[in-house]
Each structure stands twice: as C-alpha cells, then as structure tokens.
Amino acid sequence: MDYVEIDCAKIDTGRLKRKGYSEVVYCECKTTEQLIEIFKTFKNNNQNALGTRASIEQFKALKKELPEIKYNSEARTLSLIQKPIAKTGEIAICCAGTGDIPIALEAKETAEFFGSNVKCYFDIGIAGIHRLIDKIEEIKCANVIIALAGMEGALPSVIAGMVDIPVIAVPTSIGYGSSFKGITALFAMLNSCAEGITVVNIDNGFGAGYSANQINCLIAKGKNR
Amino acid sequence: MDYVEIDCAKIDTGRLKRKGYSEVVYCECKTTEQLIEIFKTFKNNNQNALGTRASIEQFKALKKELPEIKYNSEARTLSLIQKPIAKTGEIAICCAGTGDIPIALEAKETAEFFGSNVKCYFDIGIAGIHRLIDKIEEIKCANVIIALAGMEGALPSVIAGMVDIPVIAVPTSIGYGSSFKGITALFAMLNSCAEGITVVNIDNGFGAGYSANQINCLIAKGKNR
Amino acid sequence: MDYVEIDCAKIDTGRLKRKGYSEVVYCECKTTEQLIEIFKTFKNNNQNALGTRASIEQFKALKKELPEIKYNSEARTLSLIQKPIAKTGEIAICCAGTGDIPIALEAKETAEFFGSNVKCYFDIGIAGIHRLIDKIEEIKCANVIIALAGMEGALPSVIAGMVDIPVIAVPTSIGYGSSFKGITALFAMLNSCAEGITVVNIDNGFGAGYSANQINCLIAKGKNR
Amino acid sequence: MDYVEIDCAKIDTGRLKRKGYSEVVYCECKTTEQLIEIFKTFKNNNQNALGTRASIEQFKALKKELPEIKYNSEARTLSLIQKPIAKTGEIAICCAGTGDIPIALEAKETAEFFGSNVKCYFDIGIAGIHRLIDKIEEIKCANVIIALAGMEGALPSVIAGMVDIPVIAVPTSIGYGSSFKGITALFAMLNSCAEGITVVNIDNGFGAGYSANQINCLIAKGKNR
Amino acid sequence: MDYVEIDCAKIDTGRLKRKGYSEVVYCECKTTEQLIEIFKTFKNNNQNALGTRASIEQFKALKKELPEIKYNSEARTLSLIQKPIAKTGEIAICCAGTGDIPIALEAKETAEFFGSNVKCYFDIGIAGIHRLIDKIEEIKCANVIIALAGMEGALPSVIAGMVDIPVIAVPTSIGYGSSFKGITALFAMLNSCAEGITVVNIDNGFGAGYSANQINCLIAKGKNR
Amino acid sequence: MDYVEIDCAKIDTGRLKRKGYSEVVYCECKTTEQLIEIFKTFKNNNQNALGTRASIEQFKALKKELPEIKYNSEARTLSLIQKPIAKTGEIAICCAGTGDIPIALEAKETAEFFGSNVKCYFDIGIAGIHRLIDKIEEIKCANVIIALAGMEGALPSVIAGMVDIPVIAVPTSIGYGSSFKGITALFAMLNSCAEGITVVNIDNGFGAGYSANQINCLIAKGKNR
Amino acid sequence: MDYVEIDCAKIDTGRLKRKGYSEVVYCECKTTEQLIEIFKTFKNNNQNALGTRASIEQFKALKKELPEIKYNSEARTLSLIQKPIAKTGEIAICCAGTGDIPIALEAKETAEFFGSNVKCYFDIGIAGIHRLIDKIEEIKCANVIIALAGMEGALPSVIAGMVDIPVIAVPTSIGYGSSFKGITALFAMLNSCAEGITVVNIDNGFGAGYSANQINCLIAKGKNR
Amino acid sequence: MDYVEIDCAKIDTGRLKRKGYSEVVYCECKTTEQLIEIFKTFKNNNQNALGTRASIEQFKALKKELPEIKYNSEARTLSLIQKPIAKTGEIAICCAGTGDIPIALEAKETAEFFGSNVKCYFDIGIAGIHRLIDKIEEIKCANVIIALAGMEGALPSVIAGMVDIPVIAVPTSIGYGSSFKGITALFAMLNSCAEGITVVNIDNGFGAGYSANQINCLIAKGKNR
C-alpha cells in the first residue's frame, strides 16, 4: 500500500515514488503526540523527513524520542536525515530586508533537503538599488531565483527585469498598517510589470524552496533523471 | 462675502484669497447646466478656473456659452484662463507605462494652471530599469517629483531610493485581476521601503499636481511669496 | 542604445539581448495610434513581436499598416513574425472548464511565440475527476504544466498531487457571486495543500506562458543555451 | 410557557417540542456563572443539553455543580445526558488534514447528541488523492457527508464529484497568509464546480453536525418520525 | 467510456450512472456554437439536459437546431426533455422579496428537472413578518426548504427558528451600497444564530435546487432508491 | 387580513395601521408589470404610495395606467397621493457637494411624503468650512438633521460637533478610486469622533428620510400622536 | 474660554453649553496619568463626567485620586457624578444574545448618565422568535429602541418590522469565522429591508446610548427644553 | 564602496551622500544582536543614526554596548547622535486626539533628527472645532503641516481647507470596530474633498516626519542647499 495509517493521519510513504519527493510535515497545527507518531513512521520506513513551522517545544519533545532529529531555529525546520542527500545545480535566494531572513532560510532548508545547492543574498532591497546591481551578475548564474520581500514587495519585479531565468516571488508578512501582513506584497508580486515571475503564498518559504528545487533539478539533470 | 450662492452650489470665490489658489471644479458628477452656471460665476468674478474629469460632451456644451474655454482631451481638463499665469520652479512627472499618460497629463495641466513648470518622462517603468537610470540625473533637477504607476506600483519606490527630493506617488487603475483597479498599486506605494514618498488617491492626477505645485512654489519662491 | 524612444513609449529593443526574449506589448490600455507606432518600431528593428489583450478593432487598424500581422481572436493575441521560431521541449496546458479556454490559448500563443511545444487538455475539471485520471500519464510527459481554473480553483492542486513536475496555476475570472471574478480561485491556488505549485495573476495566460516557456527551454536546452 | 427566564437569558425549553431538538449552548462568550445557571435550568427541566466551544476552565467550574456533566477536550463540547439517545442512519465525516480533526469532532459530538451514527475518515486530503479513492465506496454508504478542509478547501468538491448524496462542507481556519483564517476555503467551497454541496460557517462543526443529523434522521426515519 | 469528447468539452455522460443525475450546462461563458455541440451530444445520448444562465439569444440559436428545447425566460433555464420525469416529495421555496423571484425560479426549475415537487411562497420577507407566520404551517409540510433573500438576508434565519426540517439558504444580489451584490446576505446566512441552515453561493438557485432535490428524494424514497 | 396577495407580492396594506406609515415600493428590481399591479393595489385600497429608485421608463408606463401618479426625476421617486398630507416640525438636509443632491432629494421626498417639513442646504462641504459656519444657526433650529457626503464623508462629523440634535448621516457614492463607491464615507461616518450620529446605507436617502421623519414627528407631536 | 488646556489634551468644558451634554472620555488608548489629569479637570470644573472602555486597572488608579468615582465592571464605564441627574422618557434596550449584554450595559449607562430612563430586554434573539413576540407590546411603549445583535445581526430588522418608533441598531463583535468580529452584523443592519433603522459602529454601546438619549429627551421634553 | 556588509545586512552608509540623509533602522523585526551590529557600524562610520519602533528591551540591550544611545519611550525611537544637528524652518504637527500622540512624537523625533524645527498641537480634533480654529493662525506659519487622526480621519481635510501650505496626513490605528485599525482613516484621507493633502501609511509617523523635513528644508534653504 502507498500509505501508512496511523491514528491521526495517513502517512503518504508512496509519495517518494509517485512524486519523486517525500511528504513534508506542516507542524504548526499538530500536537506533539501526533508529530512523534508521524516522524517515527518515517523513521520506520527509512525515509528522510522534513518538518516546517516547528516550535522549539515541539523539537525538544521529538528529540527525546528521536535523538537524531535536527532543528534550525531561525528557519523553524525539523529534519530527519537517514540517507545522504546529493546536491545539484544552484538556486539564488534574494531577500529585500533583514526581517525576511527566517522565511529565506525556510526556503533554503527545503531546497537543500530535496537536493539543490543554494546561495543567499541578504538585504538587497530597492531602497538602495546599487546593492542589488552589485550582485546581479552573480545571481544570474543560478538556474532559478527565489526573491523575498515584505512591505511594497518590489524586489522580485526589479530582479526579473534584469535576468532571463525564472523568479519565484515570496511575499513576507514584514510591514505594518496597510501592508496587511503581506497581502500588499502578495498582490504587488502578482501584478508585476516584469515577466518571468510566479508567486507563492505569504511567508511560504517552503513552497518556494520546493518549486525552485523541482525546476533546478530538472534543469541540472534533465527530465528523465 | 467669501462665496457666491447659485442654485446648486456655493462657489468659493474667496478661496483664492484664503488658500492662495482658486477652487477647482470636479466635473464628473455634475450636469451640464450646473457646469455652465459654475463657470459663468468664475467668469463674472474674473477668476481663472480649472475643471477636471470633464467629458467631451460637457466641453462642447460649455463652449457654446463660454467660447474662450479650452479642453485637453487626454487629460480631460477644462480651463478658463482670464489672467495670464506666470510659471516658476520645476516639477518632474514620471510615468511607468503608456497607459498612465492620461493621469500624468491631468497632473501636468493642474500644476501648470497653478504656476509650475513641468517636465514629463514617459514609459520608464521598472521592467527595463536602464531607461530610468538614463534619465535620473535630469529628473533630480526638479524641486519635486510626481511618479505614476499602475499594476505593482513600484516606480515611486525605485525613484525615491535614488533622489533626495519629495516624491508624490500616484497609483493608477492600469492593470487587471488582482490589481483591483489601482488598489494594489496604492497599497504598494503606501508601504514603500524607500523614504520620501507620500501618496494620493488612485488616478488622482489633480491632487498630485496641486500638492506638487504647492511644494514647488514654496521652494522656488520661499514661504512669504 | 538599448531602447528606441518614440512619443508615447521607450521600446525596449535591448530586452532580447538582456533577457533573451523580446518585449511583449500589453494592448488593452493603448490607443491604435500608439500600437501602430510601437509595432512599426519592432518591424524596423527586425524583431518578432507579440501583443496581448488586443481587440479586433485594434487588429484591423494595425493590419492596414502592417499587413503581415496575425490575430488569434480567441486568445486575443497579435503576432508579427519576422524570423522563424524553433520549438523545443513540451508544455501541457490543462483547463478545468470550457470558459477557461481563451486564457489557455493566450498562454499557448505566448509559449509558442517564445519557442515551446504546447499540448492542450480541455474540460478536465474535478467535477468529473475520471476525465483527468484518463489523461494524467500523458500530461506527465511534459516538462512543465499550466493548469487553469475559475470558480473554486481546485484543478492545479489535484494535478500537483499526481505529478513530479512544476505546475503553474492560472486562476480565471469564470464564476459568479463569491468567486469575485477569480479572486477565490487565486487564493485557493496560493493555499494549495499540494506542493509544486506557483501562481500568476487572474486571467494572466501570458505570464503563465512566459514563465512556463522559460522553465521548459531551460530544461530542454540546459542553462547555457 | 415555552421558555424559562433566568437573569442573563431566556432558556428556550420549548425548542425540543417546536424544532424537535433542544437548544445548544454556545459557551465562548458566556461567563462561568451564566453557564452554571443555564445548565442547571436544563437539568431542572430534565432535558439533555449540549455546550460547544467550552474551555477546560468552564468545564471544571461546571463539574463542581453538576458532576454528571461530560467534556470532550478535543471537540471542546460539554454534554449533560439525562435521557438515553437512540442512534439511527449514518453520517460520514471526512477531514482533509490532521489540523481539521477538532472541528470534525465537534461535528461528530453534535450529530451523535441528536441521534445519528457517525463514521470518521481522517487525513484524506487531495495532495494524495489515492487515500480518498481507497475509502470512497465506504463513504458513499452514508446518508450524508460532512467534508472539512482548510487551506484551498478542495476536498468537498472532489468528494461531491464522486457521490450522489448531500455533502455539507465545513471550511476550517487551518492555513496561513492568504488562507485568511478559513475565508479562502469558505469561498472555494461556495464556488465548487461540483454539484450537491452546501456550506456552513468557518470552523462551524456544530452547524454541520446539526444539519447533517437533521437530514440523516429524515432519511433514516422518514418525514413523520 | 464514461464521457464523450467534443472539441471544447468532455461531456460527462457517465454522471447519470455515477451520481444519479445528468450533468447540467452552465451557459453563461459558453459560445452558441459550443452550446449547440453540447446539447446535441446529450440528444444523441438520449439524456435529458438542463442549461442554466442562458440568454434569450442562446435559446433562439439552439432552438433552430433543436426545436424541442424549452426556455424559461424568468429562470433563464433551457431544458431538453427526452424522457418523462417522475416527481416525488416536496420542496418549499420561500422568497423574501419580489426581486428574488428569478433565482427562486431557477431553483424550482432545477429541482423539478431532477424529480421533486416544488411549492413557492413569494414576498414573505421579515419587514412584515405576519405574512410569513400566516404560511409557516404549510411550509413546514415540505421535506426541505429553500429560503432566498437579498439585502440583510434574515429570512432563512427566521424560518429556521420555526421549523425542524433542513433550510438551504440562497443569498441574492438584490440590494445596493453595502449589500455588496449579495455578500452581506451571504455572510449573514453563514452566521445565523438559528440552527439547521446551510448556504450556497450568491444567486445560486441551481445549486440550492440541486441539493434540495437530493435531500428531498432521499427522504421521500429512502437511501436505496 | 393585513395584506393583499397579488401574483408577485403580498402588499402590506396593514402596515399603515401597524407601523403608522404605508409600505414604500423599492422599484429598482421590479418589472413594469409588477409595479402597475402593486400601485393599483394601493389605489384600490385608497392608500398613498411612494416608490423609490424609479426610472423614467417605469414612470411613463405607470402613468398610462394611473394618470395621477407623479415623478421627481432628480430624486427618482414616484408618488401616488390620494389623501392630503399634513406637515409638521422641521428636518434640515445638509449636502457636502453638488453630486449629493439627488440622494438629498430622495430623503426630502420621503420625509415630506410621511409628514415632515424639510429645509435643504446644498454645497456646504468642509473644503470651505465658512460656508457651513454661516448656516449653522439656521440648521440648528430643526428637530433632526440629515447630513450627506461622499468622498471622505466628514460633513456629518463636523456638523455633529456643533449641534445638540440628532444627525442621521448618509454616505453617498460620489468619489473615485479608494472611495469605493461610498464605502469610505460609510466607514468614516460610523467612526465619527463626534457624538450624536447614526448612519444609514450608502445612497439610502429613503432610509434617512424615513427615520428622520419618525423622529421629527415624535418630537413635534409627542409619543401618543 | 471654552476649553481647558492640560498637557495631553484640551478638555472641552464648553461642550455642556454648546451641545447640551458634557464631553465623554474614551479611556482605551489613554494612560492612567492622562485619565487622572482629565477627570480632575472635570472635577475642578464641577462637571459630571463619564468614561467608556475603562479597564479595572484604570479604575483602581483613578479611585486613589478621586475616591468618589464609580465603575461598572460589565459595562466598563467610569462615572463621576457631582450633580444629580434627572431622568425622563424611556428607552428600550433589546439584546439578541447573552454575549451582547456588556455592550447593552454600556448603552444603558450612557443613556442614564445623560438623563433617560432605560429598560432592558435580554436574550430575545430570532432563533426563538416567540420570546420577542411575548415582549413586543411592552417594548413599543418606549420612545426609542436600541437593538443589539452579533452573528447575522437580524434582530433590529425583525423589531423594526413590528414597531413605529426609531430603532438604533448596534452590531456586536459576538460570533466567529465569517462574522468578522461584527462586520457581518454591521452590514446586515445597514441593509435591513425594514424601515426605521439607523446604525452605529460595532460594539458602540456608547454611541447608541448617546443618540437614543438625544432622541428620547427631545420627544419627552420637546425641542426647546 | 557605498555600503558596509555585515552578516544580516548591507548598511547603506552611502545614503547620506546619495540622498542627503542617513539610513534609518526599522527595529521591529530585528533581533537585538542584529541591532547591535547595525548601530556599531554607524558608530564606526561616524554617522548619526535613528531607529524607529524600538522596544524598551532592545534599547536596554543596545545601551550596554553603546552607552551614548538615547531612547524616547513614547515615540519608541532610538538615536545615536555623533555630530550636532542644526535645525531650520518649521513643521507643525497637529493631532486629533490624545491616543495619536505617540505617532506624532515619532514624526517629531524624525523631523528633528534630520534638521527641522517642530511645533506640536495636541487634541484639536473636529468634535470641538473651536479648539482648532483658535490655533489655526499659528499653525499656518509653518512651512508644512503633519496632521494625524484615527477613527473617521477628518482632521487633515478640515485643516487643508483653511491653509495654503502642504498637509501630510497620517492615519492612526486609534479606534475600534469598523475603524479597521486605521484603514478607515487612511481611505478618508486619500479621498479628502480638500486639496493639498498627501498621505502616508497607517501609524507611519516616521515617513511623515521624513517627507515633511525634506519639504521644510527645501523651502527654508532652497534647492541647492
């Protein structure tokens, strides 16, 4: 069978075969008991596992049961690595401001978990555009770019106007007042006058990392990898 | 008395003295009869008058009664000039795309009506940022900048990052889908990570021209003009 | 210089070199005079040109001046082909309902203009999921999928759960009441519980086609094409 | 008289006769004192009573006064059972993800309180649709389905495309960013392209359980029960 | 095979067997050519067919090809009846105001097409509640109620407080200003303090009729009909 | 019986006795046939009748059948006066701009129909506050004030700060961009920092006139009139 | 002078003369130091003073300085009564549910502070409409009604359909999900199909009490009180 | 180079030369470690530095490392002054209510940091307009006005109607219910019927102070300062 039934969930162990990638666990709305049960299932099936939006409390509880589990406290990711991960290609992650770094790191952890090389460029927002111009030739060498911004969300548009590779835009919830916790950035990115941008949900570093990895691996290894 | 009562309105003829500028007539929701009555009152009080959001039909009807009235069909402005207007200083109007031109011209007509020199820069949106960089030294010479953009509304932010003069941002209703007829651009401008931006209502070329003129004249002539 | 200045615009003729692809003309808010001037500039620079959201009236006026221009009345695209286009790889375009077809064709025209092979799958919405299941093996052969849906916008999520290639989701404005002209579909797609989805603006067939082509060509030809 | 007046409320003890079902107490905005007064009234009138959205603190305070009261801490329901409840028919409760379980249990508690048999299917969301397909024949045996989902809210649409019985859709507040605490799922469900779906408020497990029970009982026992 | 492929669509002729009911054609976004092709397919498969949101122009064009097709100009429904329809049970359709009648009739046409008896109660809105009280005993005899209202959308709540059968609430777009074309009524219905209400999309008479018929038939005939 | 059943409606002829005032007919969503039937019913029951939001076409059709019916083309009201109306007290209607006049006149027609004296003050918006200050002593003599404004909707707040009588605020749909067809004015009025303001729906001159008349008559005549 | 300048505020001591009523202090966003300064100013000017939205902490701090100050912990009001208040007329306050009581009490405290008699009717929401019908004759005896409801906000509409006196509707933030903290109730009340309703802001018991008192006193005492 | 790279940021030390003003640090989403690193960089580059939205905890941690840093606990600003600041011209800051004072002080701190004289006018909201009228002649002497208001946001409009200098409007989040944390005030200000207003984001005292200072300095010192 393609999944394992536990009390609270049906672990999609067949996803690795079906989609090429393991299931990822969204930890935010799960109890510690549920997480332990889920990660043990992955362990017993000898699969690598990644958890996102995990709290330090969840990590501590899991660590007691599964001492090999790792936690990135900025990215808030859990990882259970049972088989080594080979990395390929390159993804450039570009961040408008210091506040966007945690989401950038969630994207980085995700893309690396699934097999991509990642390079980060922090604090290159458009208020001082010379900082971006300085780095653009280096950024262009990647196969795909992840660009994060809160507030007015203009960074992905400015980058996309300068490169010929796909840009995945991640609106972040950084800002106040009419930034509406990232909605303004989200809509700005969806309405970019520059071509070559696609968008994921607010603060969805995971989704951006997942899709960027998919694209990067297909470019690096070709379709029939 | 400071105003003239007519049937449908109280013409604020005292505004010239009180605020330094005549009242401007918002034509959109007025009948032709009302507009004729209003413009005749300005004529009889020997004041210059500006009308905004006027249709070609309104202009044609007014012209029969007041042959000296002028119409700018792109800007949709009416002007009744009875006393010559001296111009001072300089305002730079910057437009992201071709579709923003009508609103840019409404701003230009307004600022010139109240006594500013205006210079326009069209189609310098961020999808090809080299076009903006080419012009920025010239733009910086103005006393104040009006920057218009629809869609993601990033142009004012990028400009403000490069200059040290005030930028008045005008969101336009150009775009579709989640541009929400200019709301996305409006919110993006209000949340700019670059300093030195203030914002007016969507498609409010008039308001931008009015405020830019106020600032330009105060800079060019000083406070006690 | 990298662009050509005409009255209303600065044609970004350098984009082909800079971004690998020509500029595309968004026709909706432009006058016929502006469009003629723009397309003539592309012709004089011997570049292929694509126009989106063009009306039949705009086409007829352009055709008088540029008889070689072509119009796809369903997709509402104009194309001026001066150099033959070689096609590579494959993009699968999947449409939930009959009403989504015009946007699907805009995506198809765009992707083909930039050099991709495209295959379309119409009316495979989730109300009769066996229709999708029948086609999924064939769809999976593409390098990238464009999935369009209005109303509840579930098709991209269901497809992404079944494949291991990137899915670009296009919300369409098909629906009524609380579909809010595509906003419900847009948000549904951004919140997909399936991984591997990125999203473009409502009815943005062009943007989906552009990004899908970028990804497809990079996969088919590798990074240093 | 059909109701009992207490200080803060008018207990609708006649509802059992008038509507066939007792009043249910929404505990969230009530003080402990008010709840004690209300539940005592039900006890004194020898009626079964159900409370929803009750906190553990409210339960503890009530238990001191009414030791026979029961609490389901996941579903957050209180129940005071004074007369045994006979159960009939069958309702299938289907849950997209682990995070939806508390609301599913509120629906279950409600439907059972009013006399329905209930069967639960957890974690059968569309990201791994084979898990749903595996269970669908069993689900179809029920008289009515309750389908819960957060995020993109697609599960009820996919289920409704496969069955010929009524589906009551419950959007949950699971998700982040543009899920808007369940609003995206709510609108997606209201716009389903599949027929046979009606919708209740976000996280309204109670309402879904109540309506599902009404329908189930009418089917199982006929109209003139 | 369970569906018939035509150019623009895949006609789900297997739905009758799979879901117990034929596919219904949403006409609004379809061309006349598409509709003719679709209805001919139903005719050739000897299935009854219903079209909703059809214009008089669409009907006239269809009638030339399929003279037996019928049109209800108030309900805007097309029907192609090739096999007689037996009716069972009873649905009560209750309408707050005169303006809600077209949507009520869409619900009626749908429910009758699928085999329910329907009785209509017009103009019994809450501004004159004695009109509703006069009819409530008669309304209660039905198996299920459809209640429509625009503006403040209170009618379904008031009815549900008086009966012990399911109420399907249909918000209509009747109103102005902050009625937001039915959104206010939609949200009011979702938040009803009365139990036993489920809701469909704004102006979705079809969806209400479909679900009400499902419930009515299950009550009248039992599950294993 | 308290109402008269006609085909499309139940005319609430008992409302005069029950509520002290006749029913008023909202014409916008009614067919001409329905209006004729309704107004004839009022005529046959010898009641005065008022119609709001009536088009000139509706009036012309009605006039053929009921020659005594009157139409106010600015206010868009129909009136059928069969019994003379005595007027009492005084209502002051204050309008911010010329564009608000039609809604002001709907309020005036309504209040006069039900028995109030009305005095109008046009174009006293806050951009030239001296015009309002000039009139405030006269305005204060009324029993109740109706204050209308579009755009930023500040007039009712400024007036309420100056008087000690009730102010009914009417937001109008005058404005553009982020005025959102009156929503900005509506919310501004609901959030007034001045006390003594209550609010009606956008453009609801009728509602304001009705409530103002109720209050005015109770003040002028006392409770047991 | 008509006001007293203190550090943080200009106390409008002239309001009593100008508007007939003292200024009321909105405590929520003020520091304890500011409140003490403000209330002392009222005390020194020998005026009665009312504070709304006061916390228990604010009260305790004030009580140390002004021992005569009173606090109503349910209504969250502070009152400093230095001159006795004579009461007149009658206001009926009607509450849909138990959760609305705190706001109802804020309205009651306000109306009584300014000189009205008040009578309260709790828990008469429309889910059990017989409870309202039982009380309606008594309610009708008041000069004005305040009707509060959260959730679907239908109570004011149902009441207004039954009476011929003004109804001031107060939406409350009771509810969850798509109640949007009172916005659904607010819009429902603004769109009531029953006449004679005006509306105040969400949870604005103070505003309703103030306006109701104004109307009640004018009815009870006449205009030239 | 024009910026200094540290771990988490690229400090734009060239901004002083490029834009005439130092970079300002938005502290809200930064860790204490990041802030220390950033302020030390400014110190080492001998630049003045301003931090906004700083918490008392952040200040205490910074003070240990940089004892010369100052904190304004009402305005929540940090300042590191290494070179004395000369002040010029005058800005008038006008505040509707006591709750707006913290944002007014953020504007004041910012404008003074960059070299403007500032004068504050508190609690001159429109509910008692005589307080504003008393001060208007003094306010008019400034070069530019910052006007803050929450709730209905009318103060900037009323002021702009009385003066002939630029007004920068700052909506604040003071209010409740449909004030939507400042959105109502924001939209009201954007839709002002008075000319000469531009707007910044909700609670953006910093942005208003920055832009007002720019304008004030240009007026006081002329363009080529």
CSV table of N, CA, C and O in Angstrom, one decimal, chain A residues 44-74:
chain,number,residue,atom,x,y,z
A,44,ASN,N,10.7,4.5,10.6
A,44,ASN,CA,10.5,3.0,10.4
A,44,ASN,C,10.5,2.7,8.9
A,44,ASN,O,10.7,1.5,8.6
A,45,ASN,N,10.1,3.6,8.1
A,45,ASN,CA,10.0,3.3,6.7
A,45,ASN,C,11.3,3.8,6.0
A,45,ASN,O,11.4,3.8,4.8
A,46,ASN,N,12.3,4.2,6.9
A,46,ASN,CA,13.6,4.5,6.4
A,46,ASN,C,13.6,5.7,5.3
A,46,ASN,O,14.3,5.6,4.3
A,47,GLN,N,12.7,6.6,5.6
A,47,GLN,CA,12.7,7.8,4.6
A,47,GLN,C,13.2,9.0,5.4
A,47,GLN,O,13.0,9.2,6.6
A,48,ASN,N,13.9,9.9,4.6
A,48,ASN,CA,14.2,11.2,5.1
A,48,ASN,C,12.9,12.0,5.4
A,48,ASN,O,11.9,11.8,4.7
A,49,ALA,N,12.9,12.9,6.3
A,49,ALA,CA,11.7,13.7,6.6
A,49,ALA,C,12.0,15.1,7.0
A,49,ALA,O,13.0,15.3,7.7
A,50,LEU,N,11.2,16.0,6.5
A,50,LEU,CA,11.3,17.4,6.8
A,50,LEU,C,10.1,17.9,7.5
A,50,LEU,O,9.0,17.6,7.1
A,51,GLY,N,10.2,18.7,8.6
A,51,GLY,CA,9.1,19.4,9.2
A,51,GLY,C,9.2,20.9,9.1
A,51,GLY,O,10.3,21.4,9.3
A,52,THR,N,8.1,21.6,8.8
A,52,THR,CA,8.2,23.1,8.7
A,52,THR,C,7.3,23.7,9.8
A,52,THR,O,6.5,23.0,10.4
A,53,ARG,N,7.6,25.0,10.1
A,53,ARG,CA,6.9,25.7,11.1
A,53,ARG,C,6.8,25.0,12.5
A,53,ARG,O,5.8,24.9,13.1
A,54,ALA,N,8.0,24.4,12.8
A,54,ALA,CA,8.1,23.7,14.1
A,54,ALA,C,8.5,24.6,15.2
A,54,ALA,O,9.4,25.5,15.0
A,55,SER,N,8.0,24.5,16.4
A,55,SER,CA,8.4,25.3,17.5
A,55,SER,C,9.5,24.6,18.2
A,55,SER,O,9.8,23.4,18.1
A,56,ILE,N,10.2,25.4,19.0
A,56,ILE,CA,11.3,24.8,19.8
A,56,ILE,C,10.8,23.8,20.8
A,56,ILE,O,11.4,22.7,21.0
A,57,GLU,N,9.6,24.0,21.3
A,57,GLU,CA,9.0,23.0,22.2
A,57,GLU,C,8.7,21.7,21.5
A,57,GLU,O,9.0,20.6,22.0
A,58,GLN,N,8.2,21.8,20.3
A,58,GLN,CA,8.0,20.5,19.5
A,58,GLN,C,9.3,19.8,19.3
A,58,GLN,O,9.4,18.6,19.4
A,59,PHE,N,10.3,20.6,18.9
A,59,PHE,CA,11.6,19.9,18.7
A,59,PHE,C,12.1,19.2,19.9
A,59,PHE,O,12.6,18.1,19.9
A,60,LYS,N,12.0,19.9,21.1
A,60,LYS,CA,12.6,19.3,22.3
A,60,LYS,C,11.9,18.0,22.6
A,60,LYS,O,12.5,17.0,23.0
A,61,ALA,N,10.6,17.9,22.4
A,61,ALA,CA,9.8,16.7,22.7
A,61,ALA,C,10.2,15.6,21.7
A,61,ALA,O,10.3,14.4,22.1
A,62,LEU,N,10.3,16.0,20.5
A,62,LEU,CA,10.7,15.0,19.5
A,62,LEU,C,12.1,14.4,19.7
A,62,LEU,O,12.4,13.2,19.5
A,63,LYS,N,13.0,15.3,20.1
A,63,LYS,CA,14.4,14.9,20.3
A,63,LYS,C,14.5,13.8,21.3
A,63,LYS,O,15.4,12.9,21.2
A,64,LYS,N,13.6,13.8,22.3
A,64,LYS,CA,13.7,12.8,23.3
A,64,LYS,C,13.4,11.4,22.7
A,64,LYS,O,14.0,10.4,23.1
A,65,GLU,N,12.5,11.4,21.8
A,65,GLU,CA,12.2,10.1,21.1
A,65,GLU,C,13.1,9.7,20.0
A,65,GLU,O,13.3,8.6,19.7
A,66,LEU,N,13.5,10.8,19.2
A,66,LEU,CA,14.3,10.6,18.0
A,66,LEU,C,15.5,11.5,18.1
A,66,LEU,O,15.5,12.6,17.6
A,67,PRO,N,16.6,11.0,18.8
A,67,PRO,CA,17.7,11.9,19.1
A,67,PRO,C,18.4,12.4,17.9
A,67,PRO,O,19.1,13.4,17.9
A,68,GLU,N,18.2,11.7,16.7
A,68,GLU,CA,19.0,12.1,15.5
A,68,GLU,C,18.3,13.3,14.8
A,68,GLU,O,18.8,13.8,13.8
A,69,ILE,N,17.1,13.7,15.3
A,69,ILE,CA,16.4,14.8,14.6
A,69,ILE,C,17.1,16.1,14.8
A,69,ILE,O,17.7,16.4,15.9
A,70,LYS,N,17.2,17.0,13.8
A,70,LYS,CA,17.9,18.3,13.8
A,70,LYS,C,16.9,19.4,13.7
A,70,LYS,O,15.8,19.3,13.1
A,71,TYR,N,17.2,20.6,14.3
A,71,TYR,CA,16.3,21.8,14.3
A,71,TYR,C,17.1,23.0,13.8
A,71,TYR,O,18.2,23.3,14.3
A,72,ASN,N,16.5,23.8,12.9
A,72,ASN,CA,17.1,25.1,12.5
A,72,ASN,C,16.2,26.1,13.1
A,72,ASN,O,15.0,26.3,12.7
A,73,SER,N,16.6,26.8,14.2
A,73,SER,CA,15.7,27.6,15.0
A,73,SER,C,15.3,28.9,14.2
A,73,SER,O,14.3,29.5,14.5
A,74,GLU,N,16.1,29.4,13.3
A,74,GLU,CA,15.7,30.5,12.5
A,74,GLU,C,14.7,30.1,11.5
A,74,GLU,O,13.6,30.8,11.3
